[in-house]
Amino acid sequence: MSCRRLDGTAAAAAVRAELAPQVAAFAVRQGRPPSLAIVLVGDDPASAVYVRGKERTGGETGLRVTVKRLPADTPLADVLRLVRGFNDDDECDGILVQSPLPAAMAADAEVQVIETIDPAKDVDGLHPCNVGLVVEGRPRFAPCTPSGVIELLDREQVPIAGRHAVVIGRSGIVGKPMSLLLLQRDATVSICHSKTADLAAITSQADILVSAVGRPGFVKPAMVKPGAAVVDVGTTPISDPELAGQLFGESSPRLVTLAAKGSIVVGDVHPSVADVAGALSPVPGGVGPLTIAMLLKNTLTAAEAREKRRRA
Ligand code: GUN
């Protein structure tokens, strides 16, 4: 079976190319670009890389991206005060607080932060108001990773309506909204998770299989229907050359990258799934670039909606 690559880098570039003139037109009308505020608390290395990617790509697309970096021991109250400041700032259109927050913060810190963000500026789509709109089938800001998956499937002309889509993972940021967005596009959706009995019996029925569990190589060929479209949402940094060798083979160029950089990011889908699947999104170069592109799109949507409200 020849397996087609679902090229997230190309799809994301196309989304950004469509956004750029709209961003420029907003800047001409308003005398300032659409503006995104990102809050990064602590020194999680993966989060630092993701935030730099958002900052750089946003700037290249013409947005103003302001990153507020705070030490890991910042009190939650200070983070909430900062978020309220962005809520009140008329020149700020979108707010994102990078997850995860430091482990030492209160157990419900993420909930408190999300619920403090003005829903009209919640470009991550995580506030209960925006989650509710997705549930109702009229999304305002859908979370960026699952909307990036839909964008990738559409741009790669993978049909969704009437297909059986199986989502592995039920997180609030990917699995649940992913299932709802696929349902909204008329897929028949199954949601699998850590307590699912006979996972492979369900995943091997999928025309579209989306994995978001964060376990390297978790999805094996026996779990995949021949010809299925497989979307890998896993992004796990690994630094163990033995594990990388098991996943990719001892002669893979990925081992050279690991030796040079000290770690590589790997997906949930075992590379041998390419022998069975009809289409597969790689890690890196699959869903990741689209996550950023959808964040920029949501920020433009937020900016234009606020502009419209000001005119009304
Ligand atoms: N951490 C990993 N992905 C995301 C995301 O999409 N949004 C936020 N806020 N944090 C993340």
Short mmCIF file of C-alpha atoms and ligand atoms in Angstrom, two decimals:
data_model
loop_
_atom_site.label_atom_id
_atom_site.label_comp_id
_atom_site.label_asym_id
_atom_site.label_seq_id
_atom_site.Cartn_x
_atom_site.Cartn_y
_atom_site.Cartn_z
CA MET A 1 0.00 0.00 0.00
CA SER A 2 1.48 3.38 -0.92
CA CYS A 3 0.97 5.89 1.85
CA ARG A 4 0.40 9.57 1.05
CA ARG A 5 1.99 12.17 3.32
CA LEU A 6 -0.44 14.72 4.76
CA ASP A 7 1.78 17.78 4.48
CA GLY A 8 1.03 20.10 7.39
CA THR A 9 3.88 22.45 6.57
CA ALA A 10 2.45 23.17 3.11
CA ALA A 11 -1.14 23.43 4.39
CA ALA A 12 -0.08 25.85 7.15
CA ALA A 13 1.85 27.99 4.66
CA ALA A 14 -1.30 28.16 2.50
CA VAL A 15 -3.43 29.23 5.51
CA ARG A 16 -0.92 31.93 6.44
CA ALA A 17 -0.71 33.17 2.84
CA GLU A 18 -4.51 33.61 2.89
CA LEU A 19 -4.39 35.37 6.26
CA ALA A 20 -1.57 37.80 5.45
CA PRO A 21 -3.57 40.21 3.20
CA GLN A 22 -6.48 40.20 5.67
CA VAL A 23 -4.06 40.97 8.51
CA ALA A 24 -2.52 43.79 6.46
CA ALA A 25 -5.97 45.22 5.62
CA PHE A 26 -6.92 45.20 9.32
CA ALA A 27 -3.67 47.04 10.13
CA VAL A 28 -4.46 49.72 7.53
CA ARG A 29 -8.02 50.19 8.85
CA GLN A 30 -7.10 50.23 12.53
CA GLY A 31 -3.61 51.72 12.44
CA ARG A 32 -2.27 48.68 14.27
CA PRO A 33 -1.99 44.95 13.50
CA PRO A 34 -4.15 42.27 15.13
CA SER A 35 -2.53 41.64 18.48
CA LEU A 36 -1.95 38.42 20.43
CA ALA A 37 -0.69 38.27 24.03
CA ILE A 38 0.98 35.03 25.14
CA VAL A 39 1.74 34.24 28.78
CA LEU A 40 4.44 31.65 29.45
CA VAL A 41 4.98 30.71 33.09
CA GLY A 42 8.03 28.64 34.05
CA ASP A 43 10.76 26.98 32.04
CA ASP A 44 9.23 23.89 30.44
CA PRO A 45 11.57 23.42 27.43
CA ALA A 46 8.87 22.14 25.04
CA SER A 47 6.57 25.08 25.93
CA ALA A 48 9.44 27.52 25.32
CA VAL A 49 9.92 26.05 21.82
CA TYR A 50 6.17 26.17 21.03
CA VAL A 51 5.87 29.78 22.22
CA ARG A 52 8.89 30.87 20.14
CA GLY A 53 7.22 29.24 17.13
CA LYS A 54 3.98 31.16 17.75
CA GLU A 55 5.89 34.43 18.25
CA ARG A 56 8.01 34.04 15.10
CA THR A 57 5.23 32.81 12.81
CA GLY A 58 2.79 35.42 14.09
CA GLY A 59 5.31 38.18 13.37
CA GLU A 60 5.99 36.79 9.88
CA THR A 61 2.23 36.88 9.16
CA GLY A 62 2.00 40.53 10.21
CA LEU A 63 0.47 40.14 13.68
CA ARG A 64 1.79 41.77 16.83
CA VAL A 65 2.70 38.99 19.26
CA THR A 66 3.65 40.03 22.80
CA VAL A 67 5.10 37.29 25.01
CA LYS A 68 5.09 37.78 28.76
CA ARG A 69 7.56 35.31 30.29
CA LEU A 70 7.16 34.75 34.05
CA PRO A 71 9.28 32.71 36.48
CA ALA A 72 7.96 29.31 37.62
CA ASP A 73 7.35 30.57 41.17
CA THR A 74 5.02 33.40 40.05
CA PRO A 75 1.92 33.40 42.30
CA LEU A 76 -1.29 32.42 40.48
CA ALA A 77 -2.83 35.74 41.58
CA ASP A 78 -0.16 37.59 39.54
CA VAL A 79 -0.93 35.50 36.46
CA LEU A 80 -4.66 36.23 36.86
CA ARG A 81 -3.93 39.96 37.29
CA LEU A 82 -1.86 39.93 34.10
CA VAL A 83 -4.68 38.19 32.20
CA ARG A 84 -7.20 40.78 33.48
CA GLY A 85 -4.85 43.51 32.25
CA PHE A 86 -4.90 41.98 28.75
CA ASN A 87 -8.71 41.66 28.98
CA ASP A 88 -8.93 45.41 29.63
CA ASP A 89 -6.34 46.39 27.02
CA ASP A 90 -8.28 47.66 24.00
CA GLU A 91 -5.28 47.01 21.73
CA CYS A 92 -5.10 43.31 22.68
CA ASP A 93 -7.31 41.03 20.56
CA GLY A 94 -6.29 37.55 21.68
CA ILE A 95 -4.88 35.97 24.85
CA LEU A 96 -3.18 32.59 25.25
CA VAL A 97 -1.72 31.20 28.47
CA GLN A 98 0.62 28.37 27.53
CA SER A 99 -0.15 25.04 29.10
CA PRO A 100 1.06 23.29 31.22
CA LEU A 101 1.38 25.74 34.10
CA PRO A 102 4.09 24.88 36.67
CA ALA A 103 3.22 21.79 38.73
CA ALA A 104 3.62 23.78 41.96
CA MET A 105 0.60 25.96 41.15
CA ALA A 106 -2.86 25.13 42.53
CA ALA A 107 -4.45 21.99 41.05
CA ASP A 108 -7.17 24.10 39.43
CA ALA A 109 -4.80 26.84 38.26
CA GLU A 110 -5.43 26.12 34.56
CA VAL A 111 -9.21 26.27 35.09
CA GLN A 112 -8.91 29.56 36.98
CA VAL A 113 -6.72 31.06 34.26
CA ILE A 114 -8.99 29.94 31.41
CA GLU A 115 -12.11 31.20 33.17
CA THR A 116 -10.43 34.60 33.72
CA ILE A 117 -9.74 35.14 30.01
CA ASP A 118 -12.39 37.29 28.27
CA PRO A 119 -14.23 34.72 26.06
CA ALA A 120 -14.11 37.22 23.17
CA LYS A 121 -10.28 37.11 23.38
CA ASP A 122 -9.96 33.37 24.08
CA VAL A 123 -8.24 32.45 20.81
CA ASP A 124 -7.26 29.06 22.28
CA GLY A 125 -10.98 28.18 22.42
CA LEU A 126 -10.76 26.75 25.94
CA HIS A 127 -13.15 29.02 27.89
CA PRO A 128 -16.41 27.19 28.77
CA CYS A 129 -18.36 29.71 26.62
CA ASN A 130 -16.32 28.81 23.56
CA VAL A 131 -16.40 25.08 24.38
CA GLY A 132 -20.21 25.38 24.60
CA LEU A 133 -20.40 27.03 21.19
CA VAL A 134 -18.40 24.11 19.70
CA VAL A 135 -20.80 21.65 21.38
CA GLU A 136 -23.74 23.56 19.88
CA GLY A 137 -22.14 23.28 16.44
CA ARG A 138 -21.55 27.02 15.99
CA PRO A 139 -17.89 27.47 16.93
CA ARG A 140 -16.48 30.96 17.53
CA PHE A 141 -12.93 29.90 18.43
CA ALA A 142 -12.40 26.15 18.12
CA PRO A 143 -9.23 24.89 19.84
CA CYS A 144 -6.30 25.26 17.47
CA THR A 145 -4.99 21.69 17.22
CA PRO A 146 -8.30 19.99 16.36
CA SER A 147 -9.28 22.79 13.96
CA GLY A 148 -5.83 22.35 12.39
CA VAL A 149 -6.58 18.65 11.86
CA ILE A 150 -9.84 19.51 10.06
CA GLU A 151 -7.99 22.10 7.96
CA LEU A 152 -5.33 19.52 7.05
CA LEU A 153 -7.93 16.89 6.06
CA ASP A 154 -9.81 19.46 3.95
CA ARG A 155 -6.75 20.80 2.19
CA GLU A 156 -5.53 17.25 1.49
CA GLN A 157 -9.04 16.39 0.22
CA VAL A 158 -9.65 13.60 2.72
CA PRO A 159 -13.46 13.21 2.84
CA ILE A 160 -14.99 13.42 6.33
CA ALA A 161 -18.79 13.24 5.92
CA GLY A 162 -20.16 9.73 6.38
CA ARG A 163 -16.74 8.29 7.32
CA HIS A 164 -16.03 6.52 10.58
CA ALA A 165 -13.61 8.73 12.54
CA VAL A 166 -11.95 7.31 15.63
CA VAL A 167 -10.24 9.65 18.09
CA ILE A 168 -7.83 8.19 20.65
CA GLY A 169 -7.66 10.57 23.62
CA ARG A 170 -10.31 12.62 25.45
CA SER A 171 -8.43 15.70 26.62
CA GLY A 172 -10.20 19.04 26.72
CA ILE A 173 -7.61 20.58 24.41
CA VAL A 174 -7.58 17.92 21.65
CA GLY A 175 -9.64 14.71 22.00
CA LYS A 176 -13.04 16.10 23.00
CA PRO A 177 -13.10 19.13 20.64
CA MET A 178 -11.63 16.94 17.86
CA SER A 179 -14.55 14.54 18.21
CA LEU A 180 -17.07 17.39 18.14
CA LEU A 181 -15.54 19.05 15.06
CA LEU A 182 -15.55 15.72 13.20
CA LEU A 183 -19.18 15.18 14.25
CA GLN A 184 -20.06 18.65 13.01
CA ARG A 185 -18.63 17.61 9.64
CA ASP A 186 -20.95 14.59 9.59
CA ALA A 187 -18.43 11.88 10.47
CA THR A 188 -19.57 8.95 12.59
CA VAL A 189 -17.33 9.41 15.62
CA SER A 190 -15.94 7.00 18.23
CA ILE A 191 -13.90 8.32 21.16
CA CYS A 192 -11.38 5.91 22.69
CA HIS A 193 -9.35 6.39 25.86
CA SER A 194 -7.27 4.60 28.46
CA LYS A 195 -10.23 2.51 29.71
CA THR A 196 -11.48 1.47 26.27
CA ALA A 197 -11.76 -2.32 25.98
CA ASP A 198 -10.20 -3.90 22.87
CA LEU A 199 -8.93 -0.63 21.46
CA ALA A 200 -7.58 -2.22 18.27
CA ALA A 201 -11.03 -3.66 17.41
CA ILE A 202 -12.37 -0.08 17.30
CA THR A 203 -9.41 1.75 15.78
CA SER A 204 -9.16 -0.81 12.97
CA GLN A 205 -12.65 0.25 11.83
CA ALA A 206 -11.56 3.85 11.35
CA ASP A 207 -11.51 5.54 7.95
CA ILE A 208 -9.95 8.49 9.79
CA LEU A 209 -7.86 7.73 12.88
CA VAL A 210 -6.67 10.61 15.06
CA SER A 211 -4.28 9.79 17.88
CA ALA A 212 -3.68 12.26 20.72
CA VAL A 213 -2.30 10.23 23.63
CA GLY A 214 1.33 11.36 23.87
CA ARG A 215 2.87 7.86 23.81
CA PRO A 216 5.62 7.33 21.24
CA GLY A 217 4.84 4.58 18.72
CA PHE A 218 1.53 3.71 20.45
CA VAL A 219 -0.47 3.22 17.22
CA LYS A 220 0.74 0.02 15.54
CA PRO A 221 -0.13 -1.33 12.07
CA ALA A 222 -2.54 -3.94 13.53
CA MET A 223 -4.66 -1.06 14.87
CA VAL A 224 -5.10 0.54 11.46
CA LYS A 225 -7.55 -0.26 8.66
CA PRO A 226 -5.74 -0.62 5.31
CA GLY A 227 -6.02 2.66 3.40
CA ALA A 228 -7.12 4.74 6.41
CA ALA A 229 -6.11 8.38 6.88
CA VAL A 230 -4.07 8.54 10.10
CA VAL A 231 -3.48 11.87 11.85
CA ASP A 232 -0.76 11.92 14.48
CA VAL A 233 -1.29 14.59 17.15
CA GLY A 234 1.35 13.18 19.52
CA THR A 235 4.35 15.38 20.30
CA THR A 236 6.57 13.70 22.86
CA PRO A 237 10.19 14.83 23.25
CA ILE A 238 12.53 11.83 23.60
CA SER A 239 16.24 11.79 24.35
CA ASP A 240 16.83 8.02 24.60
CA PRO A 241 18.74 6.79 21.49
CA GLU A 242 17.66 3.20 22.19
CA LEU A 243 13.96 4.13 22.06
CA ALA A 244 14.58 6.19 18.90
CA GLY A 245 16.38 3.19 17.34
CA GLN A 246 13.46 0.89 18.20
CA LEU A 247 10.98 3.31 16.65
CA PHE A 248 12.79 4.43 13.52
CA GLY A 249 15.47 1.76 12.92
CA GLU A 250 19.16 2.10 13.70
CA SER A 251 20.02 3.70 10.34
CA SER A 252 17.32 6.41 10.47
CA PRO A 253 18.47 10.04 9.99
CA ARG A 254 16.33 10.85 13.05
CA LEU A 255 19.02 9.23 15.21
CA VAL A 256 21.57 11.63 13.74
CA THR A 257 19.29 14.55 14.65
CA LEU A 258 18.88 13.15 18.16
CA ALA A 259 22.67 12.88 18.60
CA ALA A 260 23.13 16.47 17.37
CA LYS A 261 20.28 18.10 19.32
CA GLY A 262 19.99 15.88 22.39
CA SER A 263 16.28 15.23 21.82
CA ILE A 264 13.69 14.86 19.08
CA VAL A 265 9.90 15.17 19.08
CA VAL A 266 8.06 11.98 18.13
CA GLY A 267 4.44 11.17 17.45
CA ASP A 268 2.02 8.49 18.69
CA VAL A 269 2.03 6.61 15.40
CA HIS A 270 4.66 3.94 14.81
CA PRO A 271 6.52 4.59 11.54
CA SER A 272 5.55 1.09 10.27
CA VAL A 273 1.90 2.26 10.09
CA ALA A 274 2.95 3.79 6.73
CA ASP A 275 2.88 0.19 5.36
CA VAL A 276 -0.88 -0.02 6.05
CA ALA A 277 -2.35 3.52 6.03
CA GLY A 278 -3.45 5.30 2.87
CA ALA A 279 -2.42 8.70 4.23
CA LEU A 280 -0.41 9.73 7.27
CA SER A 281 0.51 13.07 8.87
CA PRO A 282 4.15 13.10 9.98
CA VAL A 283 5.67 14.37 13.22
CA PRO A 284 7.22 16.88 12.81
CA GLY A 285 5.65 18.61 9.79
CA GLY A 286 2.05 17.42 10.25
CA VAL A 287 -0.46 18.95 12.64
CA GLY A 288 2.06 21.17 14.53
CA PRO A 289 2.42 23.93 11.93
CA LEU A 290 -1.36 24.02 11.48
CA THR A 291 -1.92 24.50 15.21
CA ILE A 292 0.01 27.77 14.96
CA ALA A 293 -1.73 28.80 11.72
CA MET A 294 -5.17 28.27 13.33
CA LEU A 295 -4.11 30.35 16.36
CA LEU A 296 -3.26 33.22 14.02
CA LYS A 297 -6.57 32.73 12.20
CA ASN A 298 -8.48 32.82 15.50
CA THR A 299 -6.61 35.99 16.48
CA LEU A 300 -7.61 37.69 13.21
CA THR A 301 -11.22 36.52 13.77
CA ALA A 302 -11.15 37.99 17.30
CA ALA A 303 -9.66 41.27 16.07
CA GLU A 304 -12.25 41.63 13.30
CA ALA A 305 -15.14 40.76 15.64
CA ARG A 306 -13.99 43.40 18.14
CA GLU A 307 -13.63 45.92 15.30
CA LYS A 308 -17.19 45.17 14.16
CA ARG A 309 -18.55 45.57 17.71
CA ARG A 310 -16.80 48.93 18.06
CA ARG A 311 -18.46 50.12 14.83
CA ALA A 312 -21.93 48.87 15.84
N1 GUN B 1 0.21 23.59 25.21
C1 GUN B 1 0.28 22.72 24.18
N2 GUN B 1 -0.60 23.06 23.20
C2 GUN B 1 -1.24 24.17 23.64
C3 GUN B 1 -2.26 24.99 23.07
O1 GUN B 1 -2.78 24.77 21.95
N3 GUN B 1 -2.66 26.04 23.84
C4 GUN B 1 -2.12 26.29 25.06
N4 GUN B 1 -2.58 27.34 25.73
N5 GUN B 1 -1.18 25.55 25.60
C5 GUN B 1 -0.73 24.50 24.89
#
